[in-house]
Coordinates of C-alpha atoms and ligand atoms in Angstrom, one line a residue:
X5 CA -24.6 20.0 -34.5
X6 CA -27.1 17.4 -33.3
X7 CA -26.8 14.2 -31.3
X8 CA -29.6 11.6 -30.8
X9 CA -29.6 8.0 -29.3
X10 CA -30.8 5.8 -31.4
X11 CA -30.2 2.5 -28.4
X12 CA -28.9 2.4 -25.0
X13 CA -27.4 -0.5 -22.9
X14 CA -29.6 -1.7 -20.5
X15 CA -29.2 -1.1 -17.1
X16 CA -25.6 0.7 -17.8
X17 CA -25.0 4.3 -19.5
X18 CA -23.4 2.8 -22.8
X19 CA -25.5 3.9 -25.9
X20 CA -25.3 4.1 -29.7
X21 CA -25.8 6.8 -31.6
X22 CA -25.4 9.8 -34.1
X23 CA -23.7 12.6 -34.6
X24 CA -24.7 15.1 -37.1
X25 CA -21.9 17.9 -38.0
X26 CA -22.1 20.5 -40.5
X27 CA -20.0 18.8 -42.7
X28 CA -21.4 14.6 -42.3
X29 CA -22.3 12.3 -39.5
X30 CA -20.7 10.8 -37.1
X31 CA -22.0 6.8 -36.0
X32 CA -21.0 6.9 -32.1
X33 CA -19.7 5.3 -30.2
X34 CA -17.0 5.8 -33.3
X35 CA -12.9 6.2 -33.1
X36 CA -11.9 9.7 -33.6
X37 CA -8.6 9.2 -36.4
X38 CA -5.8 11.4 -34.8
X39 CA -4.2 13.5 -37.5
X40 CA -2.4 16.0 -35.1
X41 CA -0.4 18.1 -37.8
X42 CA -3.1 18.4 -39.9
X43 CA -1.7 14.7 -41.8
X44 CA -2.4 11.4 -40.4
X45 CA 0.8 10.1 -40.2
X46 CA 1.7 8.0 -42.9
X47 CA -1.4 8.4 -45.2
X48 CA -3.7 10.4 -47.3
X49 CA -6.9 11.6 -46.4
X50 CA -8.7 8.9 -49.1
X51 CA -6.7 5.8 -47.3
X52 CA -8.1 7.1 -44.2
X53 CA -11.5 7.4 -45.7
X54 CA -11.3 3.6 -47.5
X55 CA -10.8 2.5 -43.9
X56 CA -14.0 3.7 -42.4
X57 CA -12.6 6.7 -40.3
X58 CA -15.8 8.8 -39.8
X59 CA -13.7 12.2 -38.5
X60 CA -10.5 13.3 -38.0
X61 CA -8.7 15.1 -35.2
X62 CA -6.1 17.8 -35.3
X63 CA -4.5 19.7 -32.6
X64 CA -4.4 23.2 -31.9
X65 CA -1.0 23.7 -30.0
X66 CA 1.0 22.1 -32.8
X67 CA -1.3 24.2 -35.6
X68 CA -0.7 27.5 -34.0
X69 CA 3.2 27.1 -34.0
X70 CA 3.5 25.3 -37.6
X71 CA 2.5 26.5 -40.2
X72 CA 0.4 28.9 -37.8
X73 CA -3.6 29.2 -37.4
X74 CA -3.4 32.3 -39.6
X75 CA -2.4 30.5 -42.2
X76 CA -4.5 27.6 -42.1
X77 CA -7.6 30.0 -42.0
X78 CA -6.2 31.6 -45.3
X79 CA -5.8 28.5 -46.9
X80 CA -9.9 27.6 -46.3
X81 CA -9.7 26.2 -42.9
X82 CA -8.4 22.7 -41.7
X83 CA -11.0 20.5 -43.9
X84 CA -9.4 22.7 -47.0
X85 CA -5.9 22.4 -46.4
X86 CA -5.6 18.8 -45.7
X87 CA -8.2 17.6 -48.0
X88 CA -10.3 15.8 -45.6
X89 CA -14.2 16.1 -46.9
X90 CA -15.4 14.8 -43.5
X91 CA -16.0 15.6 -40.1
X92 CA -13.2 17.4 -38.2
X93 CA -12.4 18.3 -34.4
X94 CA -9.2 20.4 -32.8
X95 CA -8.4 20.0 -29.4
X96 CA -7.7 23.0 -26.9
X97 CA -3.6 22.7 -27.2
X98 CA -4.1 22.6 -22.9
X99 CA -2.4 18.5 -22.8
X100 CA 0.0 19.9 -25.2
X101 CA 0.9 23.8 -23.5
X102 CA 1.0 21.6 -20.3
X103 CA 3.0 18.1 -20.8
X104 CA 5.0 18.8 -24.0
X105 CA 8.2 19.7 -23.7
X106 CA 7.6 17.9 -20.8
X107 CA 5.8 14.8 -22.2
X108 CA 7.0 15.6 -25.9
X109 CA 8.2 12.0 -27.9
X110 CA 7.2 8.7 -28.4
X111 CA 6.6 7.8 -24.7
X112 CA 3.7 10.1 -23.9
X113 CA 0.9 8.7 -22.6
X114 CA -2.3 9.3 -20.6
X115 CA -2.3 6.0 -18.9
X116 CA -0.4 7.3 -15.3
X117 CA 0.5 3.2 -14.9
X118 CA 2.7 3.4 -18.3
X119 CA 4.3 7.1 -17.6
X120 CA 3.9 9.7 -15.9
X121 CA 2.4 12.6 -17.4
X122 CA 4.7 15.4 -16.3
X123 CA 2.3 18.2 -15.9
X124 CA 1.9 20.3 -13.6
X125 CA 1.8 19.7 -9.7
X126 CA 2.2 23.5 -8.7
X127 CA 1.8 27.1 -10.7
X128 CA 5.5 27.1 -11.7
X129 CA 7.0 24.0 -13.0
X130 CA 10.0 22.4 -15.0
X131 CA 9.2 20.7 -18.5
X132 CA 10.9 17.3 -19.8
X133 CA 13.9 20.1 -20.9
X134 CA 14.3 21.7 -17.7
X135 CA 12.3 24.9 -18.8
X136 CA 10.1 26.8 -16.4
X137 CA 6.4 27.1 -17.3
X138 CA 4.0 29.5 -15.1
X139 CA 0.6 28.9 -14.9
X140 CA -1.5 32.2 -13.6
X141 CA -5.3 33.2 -13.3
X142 CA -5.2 34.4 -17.0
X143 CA -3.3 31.5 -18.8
X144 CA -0.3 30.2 -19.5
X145 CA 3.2 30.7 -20.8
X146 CA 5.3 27.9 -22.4
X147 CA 8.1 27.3 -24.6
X148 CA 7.5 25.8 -28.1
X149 CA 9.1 22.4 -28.0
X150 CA 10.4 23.3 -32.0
X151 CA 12.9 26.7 -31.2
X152 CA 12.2 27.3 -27.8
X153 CA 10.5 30.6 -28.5
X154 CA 8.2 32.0 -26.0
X155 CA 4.5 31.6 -26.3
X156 CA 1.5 32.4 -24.2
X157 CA -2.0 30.6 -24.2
X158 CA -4.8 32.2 -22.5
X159 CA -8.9 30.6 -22.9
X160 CA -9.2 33.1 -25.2
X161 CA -6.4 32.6 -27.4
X162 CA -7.0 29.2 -27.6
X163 CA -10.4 29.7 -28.8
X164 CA -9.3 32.1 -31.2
X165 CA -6.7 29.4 -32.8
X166 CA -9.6 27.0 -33.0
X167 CA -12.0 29.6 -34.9
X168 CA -9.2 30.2 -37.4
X169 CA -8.8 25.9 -37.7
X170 CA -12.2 26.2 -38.5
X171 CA -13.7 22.5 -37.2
X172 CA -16.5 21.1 -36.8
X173 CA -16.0 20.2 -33.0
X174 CA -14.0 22.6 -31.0
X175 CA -12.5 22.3 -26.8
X176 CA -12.6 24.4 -23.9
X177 CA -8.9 25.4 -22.7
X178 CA -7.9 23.4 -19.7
X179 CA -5.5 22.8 -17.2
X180 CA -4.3 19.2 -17.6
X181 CA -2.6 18.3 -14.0
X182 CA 0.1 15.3 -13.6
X183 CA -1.0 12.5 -11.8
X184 CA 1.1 12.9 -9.1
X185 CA -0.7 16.1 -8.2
X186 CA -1.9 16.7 -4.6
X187 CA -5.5 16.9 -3.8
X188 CA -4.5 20.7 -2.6
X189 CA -3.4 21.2 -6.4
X190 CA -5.9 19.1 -8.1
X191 CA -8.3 21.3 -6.7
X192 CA -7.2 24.6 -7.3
X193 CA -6.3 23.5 -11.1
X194 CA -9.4 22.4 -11.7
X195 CA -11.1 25.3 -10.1
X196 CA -9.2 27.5 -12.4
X197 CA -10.1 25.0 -15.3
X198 CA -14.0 25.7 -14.3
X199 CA -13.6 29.5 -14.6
X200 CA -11.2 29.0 -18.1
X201 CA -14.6 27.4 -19.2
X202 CA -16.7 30.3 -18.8
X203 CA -14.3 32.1 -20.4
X204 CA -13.9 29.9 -23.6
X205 CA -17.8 29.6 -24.0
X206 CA -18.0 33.3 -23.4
X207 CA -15.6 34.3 -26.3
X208 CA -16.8 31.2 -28.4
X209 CA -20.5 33.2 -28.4
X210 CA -18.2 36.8 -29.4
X211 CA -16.6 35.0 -32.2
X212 CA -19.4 33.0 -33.5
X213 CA -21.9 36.2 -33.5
X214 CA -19.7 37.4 -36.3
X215 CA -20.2 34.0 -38.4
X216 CA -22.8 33.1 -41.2
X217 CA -24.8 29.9 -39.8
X218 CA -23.6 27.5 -42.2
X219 CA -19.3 28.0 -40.3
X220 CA -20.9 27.7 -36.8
X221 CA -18.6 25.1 -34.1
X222 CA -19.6 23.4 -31.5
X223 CA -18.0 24.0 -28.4
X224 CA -16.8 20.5 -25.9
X225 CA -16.3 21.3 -22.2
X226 CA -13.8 19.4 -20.2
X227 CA -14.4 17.7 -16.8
X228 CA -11.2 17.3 -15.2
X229 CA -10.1 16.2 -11.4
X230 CA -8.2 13.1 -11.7
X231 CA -8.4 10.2 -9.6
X232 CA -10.7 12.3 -7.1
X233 CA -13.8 11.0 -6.9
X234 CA -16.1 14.5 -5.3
X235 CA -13.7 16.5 -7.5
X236 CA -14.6 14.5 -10.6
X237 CA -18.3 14.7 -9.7
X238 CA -18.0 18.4 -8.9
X239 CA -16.3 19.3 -12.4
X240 CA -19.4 17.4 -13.6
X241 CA -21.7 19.1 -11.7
X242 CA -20.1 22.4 -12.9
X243 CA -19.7 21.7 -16.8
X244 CA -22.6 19.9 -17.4
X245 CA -24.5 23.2 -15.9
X246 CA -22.6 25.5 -18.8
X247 CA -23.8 25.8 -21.9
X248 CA -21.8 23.4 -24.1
X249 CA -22.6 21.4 -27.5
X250 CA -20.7 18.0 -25.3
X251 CA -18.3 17.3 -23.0
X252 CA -15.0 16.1 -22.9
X253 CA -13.2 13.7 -20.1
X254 CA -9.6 14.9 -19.6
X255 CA -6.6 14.1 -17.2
X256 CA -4.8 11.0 -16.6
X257 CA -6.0 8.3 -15.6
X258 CA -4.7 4.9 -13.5
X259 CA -6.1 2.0 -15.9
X260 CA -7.5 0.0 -13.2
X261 CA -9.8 2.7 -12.5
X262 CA -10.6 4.6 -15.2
X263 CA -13.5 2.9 -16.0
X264 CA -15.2 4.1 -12.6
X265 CA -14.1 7.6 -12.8
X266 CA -16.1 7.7 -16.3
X267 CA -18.2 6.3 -15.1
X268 CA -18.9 8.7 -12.2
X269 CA -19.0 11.6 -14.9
X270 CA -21.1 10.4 -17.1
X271 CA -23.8 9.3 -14.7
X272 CA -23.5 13.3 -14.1
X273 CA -23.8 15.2 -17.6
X274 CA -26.9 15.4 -19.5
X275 CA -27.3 12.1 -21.2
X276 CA -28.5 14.3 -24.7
X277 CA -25.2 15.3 -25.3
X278 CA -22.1 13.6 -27.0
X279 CA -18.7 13.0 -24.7
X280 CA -15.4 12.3 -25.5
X281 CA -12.9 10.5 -23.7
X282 CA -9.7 12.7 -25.0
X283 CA -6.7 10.5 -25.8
X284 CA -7.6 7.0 -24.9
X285 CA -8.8 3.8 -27.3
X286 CA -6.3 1.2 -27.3
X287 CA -8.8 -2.3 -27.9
X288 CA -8.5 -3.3 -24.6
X289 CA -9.8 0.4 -23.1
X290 CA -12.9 0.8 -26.0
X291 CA -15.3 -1.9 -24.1
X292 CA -14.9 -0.3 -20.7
X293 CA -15.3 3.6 -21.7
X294 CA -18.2 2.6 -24.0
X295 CA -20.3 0.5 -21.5
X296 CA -19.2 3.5 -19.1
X297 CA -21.5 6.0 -21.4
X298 CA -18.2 7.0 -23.6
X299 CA -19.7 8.5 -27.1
X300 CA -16.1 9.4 -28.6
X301 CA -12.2 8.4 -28.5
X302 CA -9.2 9.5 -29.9
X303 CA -5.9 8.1 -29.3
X304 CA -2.5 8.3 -31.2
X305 CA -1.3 4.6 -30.5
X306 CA -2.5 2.9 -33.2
X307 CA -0.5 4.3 -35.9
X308 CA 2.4 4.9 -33.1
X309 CA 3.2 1.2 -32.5
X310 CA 1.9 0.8 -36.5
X311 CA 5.2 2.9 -37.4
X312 CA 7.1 0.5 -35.0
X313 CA 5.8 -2.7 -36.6
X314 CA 3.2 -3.4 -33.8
X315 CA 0.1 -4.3 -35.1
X316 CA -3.4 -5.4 -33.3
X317 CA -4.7 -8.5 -34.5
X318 CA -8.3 -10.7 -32.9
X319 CA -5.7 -12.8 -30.6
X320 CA -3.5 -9.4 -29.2
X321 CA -0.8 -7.6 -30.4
X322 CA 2.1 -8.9 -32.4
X323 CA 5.3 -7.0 -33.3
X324 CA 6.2 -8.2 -37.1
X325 CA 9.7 -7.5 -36.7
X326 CA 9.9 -11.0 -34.4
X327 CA 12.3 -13.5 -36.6
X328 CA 9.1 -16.1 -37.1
X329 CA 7.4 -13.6 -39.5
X330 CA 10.5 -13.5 -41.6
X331 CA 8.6 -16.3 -43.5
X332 CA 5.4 -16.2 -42.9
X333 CA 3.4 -15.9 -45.9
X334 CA -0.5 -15.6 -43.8
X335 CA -1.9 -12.4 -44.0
X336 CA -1.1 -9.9 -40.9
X337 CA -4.7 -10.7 -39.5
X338 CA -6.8 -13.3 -41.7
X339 CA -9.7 -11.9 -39.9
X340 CA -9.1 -8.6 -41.2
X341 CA -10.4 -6.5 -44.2
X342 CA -8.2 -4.2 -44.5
X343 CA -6.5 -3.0 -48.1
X344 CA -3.2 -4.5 -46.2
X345 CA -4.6 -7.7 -45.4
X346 CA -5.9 -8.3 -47.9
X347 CA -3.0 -8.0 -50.3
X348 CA -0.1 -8.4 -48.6
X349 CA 1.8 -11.3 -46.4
X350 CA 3.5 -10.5 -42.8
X351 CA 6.5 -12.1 -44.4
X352 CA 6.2 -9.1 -46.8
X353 CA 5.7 -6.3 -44.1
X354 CA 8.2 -7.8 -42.2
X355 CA 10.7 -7.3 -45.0
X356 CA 9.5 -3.7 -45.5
X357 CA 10.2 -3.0 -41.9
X358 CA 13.5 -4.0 -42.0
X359 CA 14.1 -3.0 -45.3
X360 CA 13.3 0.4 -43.7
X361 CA 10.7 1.3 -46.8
X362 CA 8.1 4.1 -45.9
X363 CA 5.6 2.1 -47.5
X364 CA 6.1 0.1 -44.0
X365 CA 4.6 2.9 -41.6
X366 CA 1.6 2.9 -44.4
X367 CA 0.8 -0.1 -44.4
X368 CA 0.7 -1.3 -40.6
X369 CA -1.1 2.3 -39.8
X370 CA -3.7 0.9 -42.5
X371 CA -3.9 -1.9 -40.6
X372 CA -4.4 -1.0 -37.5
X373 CA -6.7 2.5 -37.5
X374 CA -8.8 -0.3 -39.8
X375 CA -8.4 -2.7 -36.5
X376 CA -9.8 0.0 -34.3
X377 CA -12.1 1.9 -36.4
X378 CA -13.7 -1.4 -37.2
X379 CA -13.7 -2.6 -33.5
X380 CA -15.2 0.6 -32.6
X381 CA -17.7 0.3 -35.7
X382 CA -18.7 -3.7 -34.4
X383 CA -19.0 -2.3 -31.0
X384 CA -21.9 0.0 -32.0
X385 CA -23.6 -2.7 -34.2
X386 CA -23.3 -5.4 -30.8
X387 CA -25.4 -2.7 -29.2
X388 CA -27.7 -2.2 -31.4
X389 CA -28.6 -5.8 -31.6
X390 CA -28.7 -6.4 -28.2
X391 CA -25.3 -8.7 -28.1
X392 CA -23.0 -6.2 -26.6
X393 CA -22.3 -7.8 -23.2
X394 CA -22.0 -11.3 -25.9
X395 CA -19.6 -9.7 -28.5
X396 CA -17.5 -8.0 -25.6
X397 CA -16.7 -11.7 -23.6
X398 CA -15.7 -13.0 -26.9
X399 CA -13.7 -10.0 -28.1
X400 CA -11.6 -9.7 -24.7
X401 CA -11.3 -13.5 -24.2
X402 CA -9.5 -14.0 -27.3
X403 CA -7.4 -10.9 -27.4
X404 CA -6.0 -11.4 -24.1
X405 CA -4.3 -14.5 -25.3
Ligands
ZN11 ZN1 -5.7 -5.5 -41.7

């Protein structure tokens, strides 16, 4: 993997750049297409593609308990079984091992202000379902959120899952604290989370030795500490030192200051390597994180509220199921490109919505990944040209309306 700036924002730590993976390259800053089960929800890998999603994301803690990690490495690895020529990424499974369950269903989010994560706030601690999880020095045990069967994820293991995924773009294991974690707790979690690193890069090097050059991942620390200031700066200090391919920003974060705390990081690791702000890029957030030095998003929204009939358009949100679309034969966003857009009325998708038709949840998540890919996409071009402070007032002026 290879990552080079190509412009940087003046006076602030925003760049644009790109991303070179074994299998294509990634534009940054550039939306990372959330496609957790190994499927984007909804659509096929060549929809995705037609929409201008560069790389897609799957998750390692829903991979490892269906169809399993074996499996998927039998079938070719992830790019093989889902048919996805691009770039591909897992993450570590630690928001999942440690909030689902817990945080499992439609109302999960990272943004503390929305809901709470429920992860941990001590070494033992009850899910969403009552269950007891137990963190210790070695790792983790949980309960699968399918059958309730007993699992246990250690650094190791999860590393181990990843290699049999196969990506392009792999993540350290991590402890991923709730909000309402003390300082006391923060701290000790996210000392633990520093050693899990070592570990992770020290069994990524063991596996990899054993791979021809052409399979080799790269390996994403995670800087965690959540609202703390000196313990985001110390994770910082303390990844950035080891020796990963880029970083990742983890934890939870209050919206009103999320912006500082990346930007805190990222004034702290290397500026020649690529970081990803794990599970955040709603329109409103992609401005903020980018100018703040943010490289990389990934976010399941989108095509969430899509399969609800909430879709982004350049003047905010609008739900199509509200009675005035009923009859409204305008396209969803006449601003937009997308294959929905341009073919189809919100009178129509309104109908299919309450119709109940599948073609519905195709359709909107269409719409919007195309929305945010595309924002993501004019983002990078603003910088570029120098009109990035310009295209931003203009953007967030008229979408806050
Ligand atoms: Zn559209």
């Amino acid at each position: 993997m290879n990552f080079k700036i190509e412009k940087k924002l003046k006076n602030e730590l925003g760049r644009a750049g790109v991303l070179a993976t074994l299998h294509g390259v990634v534009k940054t800053p550039a939306f990372v297409t959330v496609g957790t089960k190994a499927s984007v929800k909804a659509l096929t890998p060549e929809q995705i593609k037609n929409l201008g999603a560069q790389i897609i994301l799957a998750n390692a803690y829903h991979l490892y308990l269906q169809p399993g990690d074996k499996l998927v490495k039998k079938a070719g690895g992830l790019r093989k079984f889902m048919n996805w020529s691009g770039p591909t990424m897992t993450d570590s499974g630690g928001f999942q091992v440690f909030s689902l369950g817990a945080a499992f269903g439609d109302s999960v989010t990272k943004i503390a202000q929305k809901t709470t994560l429920r992860g941990p706030t001590s070494k033992s601690f009850r899910d969403n379902s009552g269950r007891l999880m137990k963190i210790d020095e070695d790792g983790v045990n949980f309960c699968s959120h399918l059958d309730g069967s007993k699992h246990r994820f250690t650094p190791e293991k999860s590393i181990e899952i990843q290699h049999n995924l196969g990506a392009d773009i792999i993540f350290a294991f991590d402890e991923c604290t709730s909000p309402n974690a003390d300082y006391e707790y923060q701290k000790e979690a996210l000392e633990r989370t520093h050693r899990w690193a070592r570990r992770c890069l020290a069994h990524h090097h063991h596996l990899e030795a054993k791979l021809p050059s052409g399979e080799k991942q790269a390996l994403f620390g995670i800087v965690q500490g959540g609202r703390f200031e000196d313990l985001r700066k110390k994770s910082a200090r303390i990844i950035s030192k080891m020796d990963f391919d880029g970083f990742g920003i983890g934890g939870s974060f209050d919206k009103k200051d999320m912006y500082s705390t990346v930007g805190w990081v990222n004034q702290i690791l290397p500026e020649e390597k690529p970081r990803h702000l794990l599970g955040i890029g709603e329109p409103e957030d992609l401005f903020g994180g980018i100018q703040n030095g943010v490289d990389l998003f990934d976010c399941v929204v989108p095509t969430r509220i899509a399969r609800n009939g909430t879709l982004y358009t350049r003047s905010g949100r609008i739900n199509i199921l509200n009675s005035k679309f009923k009859t409204d034969f305008s396209p969803l966003d006449e601003n937009c490109g997308c294959y929905a857009c341009q073919n189809y009325s919100r009178a129509y998708l309104s109908h299919l919505f309450r119709a109940k038709e599948m073609l519905a949840g195709t359709l909107a998540s269409i719409h919007n990944l195309y929305f945010i890919v595309n924002l993501v996409a004019e983002i990078r071009q603003s910088i570029l040209a120098g009109k990035f402070f310009q295209f931003k007032k203009e953007f967030l002026d008229r979408y806050k309306q």
